[in-house]
Coordinates of C-alpha atoms in Angstrom, one line a residue:
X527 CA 336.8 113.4 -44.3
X528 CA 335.2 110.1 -42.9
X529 CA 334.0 109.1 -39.3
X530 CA 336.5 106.4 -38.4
X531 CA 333.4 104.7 -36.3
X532 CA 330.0 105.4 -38.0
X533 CA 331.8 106.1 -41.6
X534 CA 329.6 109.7 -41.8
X535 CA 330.9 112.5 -44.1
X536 CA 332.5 115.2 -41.6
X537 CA 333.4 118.6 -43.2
X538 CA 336.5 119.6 -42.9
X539 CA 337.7 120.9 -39.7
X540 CA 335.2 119.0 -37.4
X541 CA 336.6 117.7 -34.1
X542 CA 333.3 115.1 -33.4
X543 CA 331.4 113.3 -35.9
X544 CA 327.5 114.6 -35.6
X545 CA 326.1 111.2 -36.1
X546 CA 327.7 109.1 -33.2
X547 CA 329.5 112.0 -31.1
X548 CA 333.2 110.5 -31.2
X549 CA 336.4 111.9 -31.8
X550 CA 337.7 112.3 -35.7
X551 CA 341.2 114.0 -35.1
X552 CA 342.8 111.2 -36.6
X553 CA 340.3 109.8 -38.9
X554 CA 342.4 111.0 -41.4
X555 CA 345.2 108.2 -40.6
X556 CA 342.4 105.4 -40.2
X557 CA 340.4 103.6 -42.2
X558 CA 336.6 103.6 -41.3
X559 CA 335.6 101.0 -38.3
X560 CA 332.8 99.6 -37.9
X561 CA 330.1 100.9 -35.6
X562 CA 329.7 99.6 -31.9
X563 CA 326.9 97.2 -32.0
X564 CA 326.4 97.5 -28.8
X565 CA 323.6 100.0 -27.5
X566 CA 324.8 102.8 -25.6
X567 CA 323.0 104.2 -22.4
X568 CA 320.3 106.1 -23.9
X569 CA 319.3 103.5 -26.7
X570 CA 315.9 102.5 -27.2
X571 CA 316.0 98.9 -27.5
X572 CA 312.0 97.4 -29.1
X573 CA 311.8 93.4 -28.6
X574 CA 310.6 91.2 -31.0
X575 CA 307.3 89.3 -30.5
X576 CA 309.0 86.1 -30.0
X577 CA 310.9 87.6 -26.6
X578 CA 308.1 89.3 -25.2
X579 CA 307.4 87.5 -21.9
X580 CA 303.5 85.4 -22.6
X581 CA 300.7 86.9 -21.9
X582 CA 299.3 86.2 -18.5
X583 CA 296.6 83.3 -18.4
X584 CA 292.9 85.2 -17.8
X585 CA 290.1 82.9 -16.4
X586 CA 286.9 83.2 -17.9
X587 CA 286.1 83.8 -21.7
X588 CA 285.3 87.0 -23.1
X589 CA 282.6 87.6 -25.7
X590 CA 283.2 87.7 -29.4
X591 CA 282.4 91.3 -29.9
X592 CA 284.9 92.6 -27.2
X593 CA 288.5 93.5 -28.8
X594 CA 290.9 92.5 -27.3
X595 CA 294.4 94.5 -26.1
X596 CA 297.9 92.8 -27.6
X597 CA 298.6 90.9 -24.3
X598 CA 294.7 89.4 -24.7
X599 CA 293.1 91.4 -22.2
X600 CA 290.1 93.3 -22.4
X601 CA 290.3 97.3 -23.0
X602 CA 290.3 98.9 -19.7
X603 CA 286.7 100.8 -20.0
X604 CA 285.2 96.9 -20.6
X605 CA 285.8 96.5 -17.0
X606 CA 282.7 97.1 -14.4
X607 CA 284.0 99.3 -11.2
X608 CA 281.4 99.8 -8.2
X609 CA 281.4 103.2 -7.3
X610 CA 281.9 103.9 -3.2
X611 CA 278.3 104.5 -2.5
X612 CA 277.4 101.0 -3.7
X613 CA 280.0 99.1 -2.4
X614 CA 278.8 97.2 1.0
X615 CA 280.2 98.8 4.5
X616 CA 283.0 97.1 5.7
X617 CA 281.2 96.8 9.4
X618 CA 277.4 97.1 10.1
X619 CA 275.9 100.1 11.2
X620 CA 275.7 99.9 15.2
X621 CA 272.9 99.9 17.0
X622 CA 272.1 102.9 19.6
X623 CA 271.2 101.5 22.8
X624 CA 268.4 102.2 24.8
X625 CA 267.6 104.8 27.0
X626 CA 264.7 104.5 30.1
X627 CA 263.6 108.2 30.5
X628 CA 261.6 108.6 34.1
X629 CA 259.2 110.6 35.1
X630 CA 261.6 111.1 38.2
X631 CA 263.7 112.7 35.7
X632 CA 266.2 110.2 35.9
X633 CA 268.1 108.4 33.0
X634 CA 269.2 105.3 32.5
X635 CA 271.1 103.6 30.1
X636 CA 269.8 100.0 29.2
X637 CA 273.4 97.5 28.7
X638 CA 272.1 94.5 29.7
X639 CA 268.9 93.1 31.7
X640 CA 267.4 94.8 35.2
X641 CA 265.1 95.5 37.7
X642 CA 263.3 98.3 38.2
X643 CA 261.3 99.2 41.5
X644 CA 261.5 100.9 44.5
X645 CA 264.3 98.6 46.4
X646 CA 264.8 96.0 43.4
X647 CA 266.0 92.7 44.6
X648 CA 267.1 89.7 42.7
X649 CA 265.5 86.5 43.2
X650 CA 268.1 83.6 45.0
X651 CA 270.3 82.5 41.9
X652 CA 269.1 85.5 40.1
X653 CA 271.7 87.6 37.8
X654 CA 271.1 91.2 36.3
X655 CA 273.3 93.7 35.0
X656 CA 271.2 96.7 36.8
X657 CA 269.1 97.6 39.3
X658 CA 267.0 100.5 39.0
X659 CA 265.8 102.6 41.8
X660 CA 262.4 104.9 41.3
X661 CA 261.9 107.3 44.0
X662 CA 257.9 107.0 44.8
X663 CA 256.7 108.4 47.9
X664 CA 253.1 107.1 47.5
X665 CA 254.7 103.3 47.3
X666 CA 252.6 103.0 43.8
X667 CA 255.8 101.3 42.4
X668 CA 256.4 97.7 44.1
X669 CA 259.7 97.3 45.7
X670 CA 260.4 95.0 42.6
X671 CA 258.1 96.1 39.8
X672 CA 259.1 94.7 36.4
X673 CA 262.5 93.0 34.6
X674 CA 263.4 94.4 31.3
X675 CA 266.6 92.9 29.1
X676 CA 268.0 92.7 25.2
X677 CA 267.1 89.8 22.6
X678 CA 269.3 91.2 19.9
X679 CA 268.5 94.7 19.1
X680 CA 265.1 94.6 21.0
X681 CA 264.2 95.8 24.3
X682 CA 261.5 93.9 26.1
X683 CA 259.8 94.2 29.7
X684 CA 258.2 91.4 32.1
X685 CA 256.1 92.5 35.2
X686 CA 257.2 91.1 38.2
X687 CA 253.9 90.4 39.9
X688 CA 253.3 94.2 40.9
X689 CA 250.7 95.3 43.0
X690 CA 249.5 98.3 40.4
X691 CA 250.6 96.2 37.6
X692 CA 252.4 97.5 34.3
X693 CA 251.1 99.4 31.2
X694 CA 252.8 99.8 27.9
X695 CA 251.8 102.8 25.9
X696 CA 253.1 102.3 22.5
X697 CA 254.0 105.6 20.2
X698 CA 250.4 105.8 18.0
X699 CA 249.2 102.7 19.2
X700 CA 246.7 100.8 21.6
X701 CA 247.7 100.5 25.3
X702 CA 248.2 97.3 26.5
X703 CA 248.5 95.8 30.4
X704 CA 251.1 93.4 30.4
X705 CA 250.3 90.2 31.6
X706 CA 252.5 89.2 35.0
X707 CA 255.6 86.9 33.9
X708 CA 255.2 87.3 30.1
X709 CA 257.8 89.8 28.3
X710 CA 256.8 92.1 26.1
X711 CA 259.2 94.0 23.0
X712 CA 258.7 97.7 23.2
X713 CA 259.9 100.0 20.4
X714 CA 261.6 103.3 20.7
X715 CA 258.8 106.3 21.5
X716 CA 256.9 103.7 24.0
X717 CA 256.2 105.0 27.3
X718 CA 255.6 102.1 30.1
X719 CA 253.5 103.1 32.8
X720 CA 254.6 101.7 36.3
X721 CA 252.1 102.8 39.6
X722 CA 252.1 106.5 39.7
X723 CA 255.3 106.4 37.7
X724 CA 256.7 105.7 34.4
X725 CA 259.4 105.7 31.9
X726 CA 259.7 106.4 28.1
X727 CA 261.9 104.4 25.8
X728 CA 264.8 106.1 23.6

């Protein structure tokens, strides 16, 4: 008996060919047809190298010595990856700001430029961002001792003419008295003497 679509040898008896799955009740009657040439769902259809799509256009040349994939790219461990810890942050690290630590025990926060004394005023078209108050009962502090502000991520200080004047104690360093009008950067760990009073940077 012969598959009326594939033309396989069936034994006798069978009701579906083995080879292509269709019906041979009445290949008996028929002569053998030729197979279906076209591919059925679960065909596996390999393209020849003239219809494969081109290969997609790589800038750059590659050296001699690297072999090359079939679509001529380089093999996959030829390529450099950065791990995480090298890569650069996406934002830069931000800067704590600075704390004035007095001796008052108050705290203050620097965000901007200020005055500190014991009634701070600002001169006539004069802007700061704070005023800072230091209690001193002896009046050692002048009512407007010294201006501090930012330059980038820097903190300095400028005596304002005070009577007891202004001294900046750097952490392992030389003291210094600060000149009246003239700023002066102060690091983190530097404690500024005012009168009586003073404050440590943080």
């Amino acid at each position: 008996m012969i598959c009326r679509v594939c033309g396989a040898e069936l034994a006798e008896g069978t009701l579906f060919c083995p080879m292509c799955g269709s019906s041979v009740t009445s290949s008996r009657l028929r002569p053998p047809e030729v197979a279906d040439p076209r591919p059925s769902d679960t065909s596996i259809i390999s393209p020849s190298l003239a219809e494969r799509p081109p290969a997609p256009a790589v800038a750059g040349r590659f050296p001699d010595d690297v072999l090359l994939d079939e679509d001529g790219l380089p093999p996959t461990q030829a390529m450099t990856i950065v791990p995480v810890e090298q890569a650069p942050p996406a934002h830069p690290p931000v800067q704590h700001r600075y704390t004035l630590s007095f001796s008052t025990g108050d705290v203050v926060e620097v965000s901007g430029s200020g005055l500190v004394g014991r009634r701070p005023i600002t001169q006539p078209g004069e802007h700061v961002d704070q005023l800072v108050v230091v209690s001193d009962p002896t009046r050692s502090v002048s009512k407007t001792h010294l201006e501090f502000g930012l330059e980038g991520d820097e903190l300095w200080i400028c005596d304002r003419y005070s009577g007891n004047g202004t001294i900046a104690h750097p952490l392992g360093g030389v003291p210094r008295q600060c000149e009246a009008g003239r700023r002066y950067r102060v690091t983190r760990g530097t404690r500024v003497e005012i009168g009586d009073q003073w404050f440590d940077v943080s």
